[in-house]
PDB file of C-alpha atoms in Angstrom:
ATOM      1  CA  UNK A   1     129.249 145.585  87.967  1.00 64.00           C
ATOM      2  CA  UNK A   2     125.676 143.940  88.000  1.00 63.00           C
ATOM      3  CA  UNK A   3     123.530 145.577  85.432  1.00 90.00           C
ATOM      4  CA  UNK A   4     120.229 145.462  83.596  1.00 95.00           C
ATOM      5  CA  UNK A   5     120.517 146.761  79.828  1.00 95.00           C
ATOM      6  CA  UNK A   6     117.680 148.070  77.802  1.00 95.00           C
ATOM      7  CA  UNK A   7     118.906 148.495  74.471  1.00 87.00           C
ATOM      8  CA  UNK A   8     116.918 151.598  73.322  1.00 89.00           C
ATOM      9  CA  UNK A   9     117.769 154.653  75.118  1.00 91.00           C
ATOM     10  CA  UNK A  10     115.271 156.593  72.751  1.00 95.00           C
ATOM     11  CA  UNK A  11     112.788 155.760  70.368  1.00 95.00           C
ATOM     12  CA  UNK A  12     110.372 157.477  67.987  1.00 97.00           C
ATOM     13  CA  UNK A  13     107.353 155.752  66.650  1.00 96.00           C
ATOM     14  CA  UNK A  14     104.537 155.993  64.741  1.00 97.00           C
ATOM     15  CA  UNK A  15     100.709 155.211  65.641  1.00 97.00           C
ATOM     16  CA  UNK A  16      99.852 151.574  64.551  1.00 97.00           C
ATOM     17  CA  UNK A  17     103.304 150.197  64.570  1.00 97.00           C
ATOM     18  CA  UNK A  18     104.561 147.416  66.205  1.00 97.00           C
ATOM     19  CA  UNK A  19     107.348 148.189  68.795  1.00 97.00           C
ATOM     20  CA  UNK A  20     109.427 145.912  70.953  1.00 97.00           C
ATOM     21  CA  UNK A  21     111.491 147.424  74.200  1.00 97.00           C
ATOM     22  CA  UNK A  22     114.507 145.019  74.990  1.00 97.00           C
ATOM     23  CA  UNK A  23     115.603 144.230  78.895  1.00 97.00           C
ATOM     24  CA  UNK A  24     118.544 141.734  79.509  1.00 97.00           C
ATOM     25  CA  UNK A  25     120.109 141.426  83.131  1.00 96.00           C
ATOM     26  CA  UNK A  26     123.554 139.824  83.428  1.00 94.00           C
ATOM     27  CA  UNK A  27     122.665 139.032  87.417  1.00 92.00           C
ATOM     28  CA  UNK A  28     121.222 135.337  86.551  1.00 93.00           C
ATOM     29  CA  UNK A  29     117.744 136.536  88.564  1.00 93.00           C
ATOM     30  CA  UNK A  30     114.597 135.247  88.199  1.00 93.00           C
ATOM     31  CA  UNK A  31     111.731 137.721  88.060  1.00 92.00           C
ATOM     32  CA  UNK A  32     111.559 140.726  85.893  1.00 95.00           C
ATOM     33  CA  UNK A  33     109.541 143.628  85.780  1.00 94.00           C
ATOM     34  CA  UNK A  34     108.104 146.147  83.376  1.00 96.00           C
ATOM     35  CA  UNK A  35     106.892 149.978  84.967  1.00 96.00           C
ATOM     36  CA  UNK A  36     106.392 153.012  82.503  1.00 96.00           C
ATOM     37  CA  UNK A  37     106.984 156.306  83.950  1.00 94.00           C
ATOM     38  CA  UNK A  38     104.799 159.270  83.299  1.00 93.00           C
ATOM     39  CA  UNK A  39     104.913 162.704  85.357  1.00 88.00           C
ATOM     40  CA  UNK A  40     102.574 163.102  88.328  1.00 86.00           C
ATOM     41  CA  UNK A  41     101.271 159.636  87.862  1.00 90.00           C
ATOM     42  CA  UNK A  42     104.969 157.856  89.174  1.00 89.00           C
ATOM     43  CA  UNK A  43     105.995 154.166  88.239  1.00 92.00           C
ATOM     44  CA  UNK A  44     102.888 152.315  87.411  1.00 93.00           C
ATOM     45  CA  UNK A  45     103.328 147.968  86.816  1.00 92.00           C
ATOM     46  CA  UNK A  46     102.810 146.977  83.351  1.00 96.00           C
ATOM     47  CA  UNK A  47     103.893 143.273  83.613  1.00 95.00           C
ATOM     48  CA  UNK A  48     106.247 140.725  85.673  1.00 93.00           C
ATOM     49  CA  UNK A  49     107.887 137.148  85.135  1.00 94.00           C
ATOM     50  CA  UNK A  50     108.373 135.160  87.813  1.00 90.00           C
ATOM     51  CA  UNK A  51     110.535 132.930  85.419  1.00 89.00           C
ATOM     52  CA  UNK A  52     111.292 131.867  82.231  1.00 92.00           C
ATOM     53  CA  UNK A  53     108.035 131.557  79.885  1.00 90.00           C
ATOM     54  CA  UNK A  54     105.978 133.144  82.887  1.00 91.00           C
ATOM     55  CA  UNK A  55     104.595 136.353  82.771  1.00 93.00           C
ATOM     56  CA  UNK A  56     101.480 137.773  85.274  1.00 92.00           C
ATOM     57  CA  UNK A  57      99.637 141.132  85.178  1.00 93.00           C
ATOM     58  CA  UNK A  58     100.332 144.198  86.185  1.00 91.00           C
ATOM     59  CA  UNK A  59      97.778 147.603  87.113  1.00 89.00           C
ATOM     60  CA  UNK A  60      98.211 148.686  83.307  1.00 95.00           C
ATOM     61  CA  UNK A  61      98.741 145.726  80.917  1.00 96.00           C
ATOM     62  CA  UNK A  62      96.217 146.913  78.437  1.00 96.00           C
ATOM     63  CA  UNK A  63      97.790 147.570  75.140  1.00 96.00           C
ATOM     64  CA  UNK A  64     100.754 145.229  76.104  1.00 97.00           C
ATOM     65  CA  UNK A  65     102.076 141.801  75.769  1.00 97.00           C
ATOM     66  CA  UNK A  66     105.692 140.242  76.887  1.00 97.00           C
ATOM     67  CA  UNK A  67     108.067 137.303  75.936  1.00 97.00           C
ATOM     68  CA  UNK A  68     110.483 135.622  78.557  1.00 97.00           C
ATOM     69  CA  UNK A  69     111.891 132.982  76.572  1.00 95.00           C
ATOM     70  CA  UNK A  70     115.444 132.792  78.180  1.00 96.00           C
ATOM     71  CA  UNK A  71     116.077 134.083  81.901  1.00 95.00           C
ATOM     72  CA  UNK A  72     118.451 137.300  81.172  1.00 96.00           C
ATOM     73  CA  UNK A  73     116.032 138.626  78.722  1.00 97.00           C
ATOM     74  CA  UNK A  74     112.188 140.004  79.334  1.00 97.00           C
ATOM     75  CA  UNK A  75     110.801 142.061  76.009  1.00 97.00           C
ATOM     76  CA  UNK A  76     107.900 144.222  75.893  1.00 97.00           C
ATOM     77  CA  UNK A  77     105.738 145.000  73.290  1.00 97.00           C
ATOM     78  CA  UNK A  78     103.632 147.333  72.125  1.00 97.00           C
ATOM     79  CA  UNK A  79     101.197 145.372  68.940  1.00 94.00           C
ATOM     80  CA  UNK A  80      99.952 148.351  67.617  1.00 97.00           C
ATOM     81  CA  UNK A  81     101.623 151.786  70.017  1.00 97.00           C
ATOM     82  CA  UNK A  82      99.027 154.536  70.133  1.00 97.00           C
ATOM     83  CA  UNK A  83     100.118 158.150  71.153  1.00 97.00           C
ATOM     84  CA  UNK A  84      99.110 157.286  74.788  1.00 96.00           C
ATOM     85  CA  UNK A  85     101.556 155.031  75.299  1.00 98.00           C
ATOM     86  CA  UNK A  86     104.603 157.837  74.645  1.00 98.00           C
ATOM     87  CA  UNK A  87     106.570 157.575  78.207  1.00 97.00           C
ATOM     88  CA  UNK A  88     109.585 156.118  79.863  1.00 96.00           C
ATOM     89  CA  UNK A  89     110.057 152.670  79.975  1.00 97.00           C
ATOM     90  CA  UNK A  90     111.632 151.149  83.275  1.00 96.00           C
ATOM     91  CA  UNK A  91     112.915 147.605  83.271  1.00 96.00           C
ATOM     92  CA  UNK A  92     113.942 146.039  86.393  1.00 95.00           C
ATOM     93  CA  UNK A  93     115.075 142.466  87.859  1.00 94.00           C
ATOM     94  CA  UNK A  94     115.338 140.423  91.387  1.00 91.00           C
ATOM     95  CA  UNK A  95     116.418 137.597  92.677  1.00 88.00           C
ATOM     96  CA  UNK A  96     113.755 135.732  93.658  1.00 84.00           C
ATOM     97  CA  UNK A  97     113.302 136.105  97.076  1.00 78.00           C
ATOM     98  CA  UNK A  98     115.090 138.946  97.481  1.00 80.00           C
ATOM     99  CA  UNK A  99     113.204 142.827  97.868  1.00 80.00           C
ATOM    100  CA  UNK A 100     115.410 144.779  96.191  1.00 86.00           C
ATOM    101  CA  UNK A 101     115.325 145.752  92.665  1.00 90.00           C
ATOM    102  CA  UNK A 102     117.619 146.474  90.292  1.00 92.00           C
ATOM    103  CA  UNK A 103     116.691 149.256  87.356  1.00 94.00           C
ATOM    104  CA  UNK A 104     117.830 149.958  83.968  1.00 95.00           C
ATOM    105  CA  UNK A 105     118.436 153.349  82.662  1.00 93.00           C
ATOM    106  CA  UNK A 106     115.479 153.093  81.248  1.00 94.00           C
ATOM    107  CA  UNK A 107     113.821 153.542  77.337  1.00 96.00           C
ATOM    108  CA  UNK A 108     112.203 156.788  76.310  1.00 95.00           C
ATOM    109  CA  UNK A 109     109.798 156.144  73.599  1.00 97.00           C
ATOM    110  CA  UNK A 110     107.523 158.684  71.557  1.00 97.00           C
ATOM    111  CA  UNK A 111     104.841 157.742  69.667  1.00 97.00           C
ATOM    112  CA  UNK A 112     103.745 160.123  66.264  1.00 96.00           C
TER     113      UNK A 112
ATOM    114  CA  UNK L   1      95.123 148.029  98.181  1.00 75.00           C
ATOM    115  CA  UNK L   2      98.764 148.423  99.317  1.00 81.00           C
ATOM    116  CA  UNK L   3      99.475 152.236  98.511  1.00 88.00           C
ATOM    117  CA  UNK L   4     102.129 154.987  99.260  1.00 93.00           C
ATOM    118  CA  UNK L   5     101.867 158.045  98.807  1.00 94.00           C
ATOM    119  CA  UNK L   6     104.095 161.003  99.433  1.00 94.00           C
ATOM    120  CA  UNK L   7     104.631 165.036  99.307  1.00 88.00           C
ATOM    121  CA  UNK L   8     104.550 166.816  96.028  1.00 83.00           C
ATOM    122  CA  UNK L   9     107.296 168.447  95.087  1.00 84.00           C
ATOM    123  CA  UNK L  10     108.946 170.282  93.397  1.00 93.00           C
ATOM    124  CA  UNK L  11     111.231 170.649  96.610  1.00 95.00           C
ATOM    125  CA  UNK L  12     113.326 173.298  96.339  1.00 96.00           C
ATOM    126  CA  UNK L  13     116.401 174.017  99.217  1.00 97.00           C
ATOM    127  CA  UNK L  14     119.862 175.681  99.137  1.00 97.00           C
ATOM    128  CA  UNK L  15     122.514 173.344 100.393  1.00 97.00           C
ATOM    129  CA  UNK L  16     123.253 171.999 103.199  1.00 96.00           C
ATOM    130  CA  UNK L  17     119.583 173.188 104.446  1.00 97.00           C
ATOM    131  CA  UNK L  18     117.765 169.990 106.248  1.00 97.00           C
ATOM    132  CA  UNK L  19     115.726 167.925 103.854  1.00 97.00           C
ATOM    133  CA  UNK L  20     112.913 166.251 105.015  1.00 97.00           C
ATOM    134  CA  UNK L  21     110.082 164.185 102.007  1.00 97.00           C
ATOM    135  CA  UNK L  22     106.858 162.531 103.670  1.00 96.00           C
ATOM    136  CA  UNK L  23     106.159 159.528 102.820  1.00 97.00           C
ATOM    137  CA  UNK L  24     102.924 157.406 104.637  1.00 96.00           C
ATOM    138  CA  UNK L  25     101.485 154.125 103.210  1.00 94.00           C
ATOM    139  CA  UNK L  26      98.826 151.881 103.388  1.00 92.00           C
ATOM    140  CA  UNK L  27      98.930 148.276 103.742  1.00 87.00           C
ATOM    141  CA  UNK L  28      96.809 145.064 104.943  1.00 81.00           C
ATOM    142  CA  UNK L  29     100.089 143.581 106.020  1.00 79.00           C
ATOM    143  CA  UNK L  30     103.741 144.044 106.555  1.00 81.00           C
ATOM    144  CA  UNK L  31     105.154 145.479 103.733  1.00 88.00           C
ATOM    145  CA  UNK L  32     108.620 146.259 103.446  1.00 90.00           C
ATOM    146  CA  UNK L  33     109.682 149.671 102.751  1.00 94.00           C
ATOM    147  CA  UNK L  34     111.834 151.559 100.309  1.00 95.00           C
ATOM    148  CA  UNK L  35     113.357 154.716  98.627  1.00 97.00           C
ATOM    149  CA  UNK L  36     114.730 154.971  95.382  1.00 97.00           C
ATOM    150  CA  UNK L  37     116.556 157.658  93.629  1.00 97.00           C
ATOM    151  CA  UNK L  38     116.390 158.817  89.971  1.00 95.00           C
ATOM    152  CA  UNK L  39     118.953 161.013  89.035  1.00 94.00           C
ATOM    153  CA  UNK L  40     118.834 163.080  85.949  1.00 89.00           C
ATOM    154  CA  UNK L  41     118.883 160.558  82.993  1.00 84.00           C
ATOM    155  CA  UNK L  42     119.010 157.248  84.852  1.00 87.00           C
ATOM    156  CA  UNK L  43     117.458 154.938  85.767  1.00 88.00           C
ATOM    157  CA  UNK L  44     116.504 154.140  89.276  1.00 93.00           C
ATOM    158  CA  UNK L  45     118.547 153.370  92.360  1.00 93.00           C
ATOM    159  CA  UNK L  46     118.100 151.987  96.065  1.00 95.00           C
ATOM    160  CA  UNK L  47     119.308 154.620  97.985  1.00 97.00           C
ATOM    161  CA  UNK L  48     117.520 152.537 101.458  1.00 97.00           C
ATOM    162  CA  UNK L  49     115.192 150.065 102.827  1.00 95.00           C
ATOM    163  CA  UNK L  50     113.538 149.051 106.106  1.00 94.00           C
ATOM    164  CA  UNK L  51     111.871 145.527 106.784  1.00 89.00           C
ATOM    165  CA  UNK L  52     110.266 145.784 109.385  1.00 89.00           C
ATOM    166  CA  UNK L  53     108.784 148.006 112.668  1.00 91.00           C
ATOM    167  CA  UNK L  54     111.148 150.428 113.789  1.00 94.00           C
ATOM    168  CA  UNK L  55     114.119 149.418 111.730  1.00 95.00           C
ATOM    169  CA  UNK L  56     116.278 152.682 110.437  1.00 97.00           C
ATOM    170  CA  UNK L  57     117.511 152.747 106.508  1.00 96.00           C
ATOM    171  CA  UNK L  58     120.338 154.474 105.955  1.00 97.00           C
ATOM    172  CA  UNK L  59     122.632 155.460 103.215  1.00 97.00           C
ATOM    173  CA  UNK L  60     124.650 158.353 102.189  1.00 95.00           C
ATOM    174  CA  UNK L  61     123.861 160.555 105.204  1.00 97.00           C
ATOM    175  CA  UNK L  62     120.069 160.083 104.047  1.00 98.00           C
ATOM    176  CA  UNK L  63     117.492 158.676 106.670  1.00 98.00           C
ATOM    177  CA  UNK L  64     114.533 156.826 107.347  1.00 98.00           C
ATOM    178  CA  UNK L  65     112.512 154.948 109.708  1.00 97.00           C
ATOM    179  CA  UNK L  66     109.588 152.766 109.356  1.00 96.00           C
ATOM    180  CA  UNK L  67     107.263 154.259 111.761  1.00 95.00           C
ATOM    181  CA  UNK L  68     103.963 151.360 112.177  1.00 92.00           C
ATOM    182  CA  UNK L  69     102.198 153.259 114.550  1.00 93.00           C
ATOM    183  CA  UNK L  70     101.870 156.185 111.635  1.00 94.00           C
ATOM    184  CA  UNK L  71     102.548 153.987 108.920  1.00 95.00           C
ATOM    185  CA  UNK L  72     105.309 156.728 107.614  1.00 96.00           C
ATOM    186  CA  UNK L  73     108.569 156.508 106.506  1.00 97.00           C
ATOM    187  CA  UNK L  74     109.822 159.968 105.845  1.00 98.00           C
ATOM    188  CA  UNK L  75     113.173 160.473 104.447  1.00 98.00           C
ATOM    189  CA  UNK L  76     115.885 163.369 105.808  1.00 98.00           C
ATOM    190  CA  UNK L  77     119.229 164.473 105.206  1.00 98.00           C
ATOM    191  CA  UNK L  78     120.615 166.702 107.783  1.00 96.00           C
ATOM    192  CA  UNK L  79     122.334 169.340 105.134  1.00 96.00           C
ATOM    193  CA  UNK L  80     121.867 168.304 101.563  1.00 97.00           C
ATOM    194  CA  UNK L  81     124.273 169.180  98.633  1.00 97.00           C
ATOM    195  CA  UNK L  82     123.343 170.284  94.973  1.00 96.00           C
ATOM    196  CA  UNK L  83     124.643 166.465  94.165  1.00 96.00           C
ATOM    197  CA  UNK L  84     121.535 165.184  95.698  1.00 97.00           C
ATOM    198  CA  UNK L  85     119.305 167.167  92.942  1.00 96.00           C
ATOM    199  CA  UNK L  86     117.277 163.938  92.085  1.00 96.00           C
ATOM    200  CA  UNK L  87     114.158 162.683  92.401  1.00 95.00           C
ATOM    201  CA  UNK L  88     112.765 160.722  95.198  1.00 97.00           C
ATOM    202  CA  UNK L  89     110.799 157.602  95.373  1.00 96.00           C
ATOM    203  CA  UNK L  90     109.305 156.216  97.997  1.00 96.00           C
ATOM    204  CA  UNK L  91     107.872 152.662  97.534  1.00 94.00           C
ATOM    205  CA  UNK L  92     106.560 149.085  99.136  1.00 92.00           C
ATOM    206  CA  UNK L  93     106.715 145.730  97.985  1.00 85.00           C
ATOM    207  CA  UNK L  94     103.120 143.907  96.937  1.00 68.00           C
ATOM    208  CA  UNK L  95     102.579 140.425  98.627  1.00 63.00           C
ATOM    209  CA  UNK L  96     100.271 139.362  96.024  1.00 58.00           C
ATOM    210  CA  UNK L  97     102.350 140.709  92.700  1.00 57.00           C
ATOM    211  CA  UNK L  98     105.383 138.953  93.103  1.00 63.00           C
ATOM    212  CA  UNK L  99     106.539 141.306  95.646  1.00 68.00           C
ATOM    213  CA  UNK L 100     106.485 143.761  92.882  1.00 79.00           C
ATOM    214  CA  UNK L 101     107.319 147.345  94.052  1.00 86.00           C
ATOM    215  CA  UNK L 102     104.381 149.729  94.537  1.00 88.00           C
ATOM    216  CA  UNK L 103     105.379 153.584  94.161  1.00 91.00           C
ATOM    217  CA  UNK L 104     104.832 156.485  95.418  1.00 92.00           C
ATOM    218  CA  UNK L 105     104.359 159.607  92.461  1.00 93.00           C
ATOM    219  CA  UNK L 106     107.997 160.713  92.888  1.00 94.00           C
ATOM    220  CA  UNK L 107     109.035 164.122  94.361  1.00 95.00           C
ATOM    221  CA  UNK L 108     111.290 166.059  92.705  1.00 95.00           C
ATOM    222  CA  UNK L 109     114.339 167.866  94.556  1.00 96.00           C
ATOM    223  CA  UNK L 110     116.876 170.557  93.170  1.00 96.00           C
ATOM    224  CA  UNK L 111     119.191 171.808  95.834  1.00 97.00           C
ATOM    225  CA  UNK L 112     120.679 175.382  94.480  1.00 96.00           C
ATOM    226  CA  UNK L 113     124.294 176.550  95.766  1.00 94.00           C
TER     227      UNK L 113
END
């Protein structure tokens, strides 16, 4: 079965630290994609990867940065995670191309 | 810019009543169109998709079809069952962000027995 793993399920943090949210697909696709998930606001687009060592913009990347060094793995990170950036993490991956995406379970991270 | 957006929930039926979730969108071209499911804990899931005009996703007795002429693609289930307590996404993909998905806030269903 074709999966996307995020390795953190939950995660507590405290302001000023520096956290790093894991994504690795097994489904050899090209572009990746980071949402966070907050209620009444829905799946906003933090940042994508077209590729290996590529990485564009999403609505929200303020606060963020990425790393795609290999093709199964896209990492997020938070340089210094602030209180406003507790939510639920949402990797996902495609083939390029293709329209469909595939999630992982996602990572639900609380910042002190 | 490309947008969806859809009903508010929460939605709340008792099974096997008739589900319908509006969903309209905005767009400069011809998106394609989606809804997702997140079930309690998970991540999300296709549940169906339409490509283009008139074309009719469907998937586990779910329902949609992309309507251009009211740019809507609701989603309905003709009875629903307390396994379908989830919540509901409706989305498009973004020409100009790597066909990114753009969603809509999410509306939450819980079908009681």
């Amino acid at each position: 079965d074709v999966k996307v793993t995020q390795s953190s399920r939950y995660l507590v943090k405290r302001t000023g630290e520096k956290v790093f949210l894991e994504c690795v697909q097994d489904m050899d696709h090209e572009n990746m994609f980071w949402y966070r998930q907050d209620p009444g606001l829905g799946l906003r687009l933090i940042y994508f990867s077209y590729d290996v060592k590529m990485k564009e913009k999403g609505d929200i990347p303020e606060g963020y940065s990425v790393s795609r060094e290999k093709k199964e793995r896209f990492s997020l990170i938070l340089e210094s995670a602030s209180t406003n950036q507790t939510s639920m993490y949402l990797c996902a991956s495609r083939r390029s191309g293709a329209n469909v995406l595939t999630f992982g379970a996602g990572s639900r991270l609380t910042v002190l | 810019g490309d947008s969806v957006t859809q009903m508010e929930g929460p939605v709340t039926l008792s099974e096997e009543a008739f589900l319908t979730i509006n969903c309209t969108y905005t767009a400069t071209g011809y998106p394609s169109l989606f809804w997702y499911v997140q079930y309690p804990g998970e991540g999300l899931q296709l549940l169906l998709k339409a490509t283009k005009a008139d074309d009719k996703g469907s998937n586990k007795g779910f329902e949609a079809t992309y309507r251009k002429e009211t740019t809507s693609f609701h989603l309905e289930k003709g009875s629903v069952q307390v396994s379908d307590s989830a919540v509901y996404f409706c989305a498009l993909n973004l020409e100009d962000s790597g066909y990114a998905l753009n969603f809509g806030k999410g509306t939450s269903l819980l079908v009681t027995p």
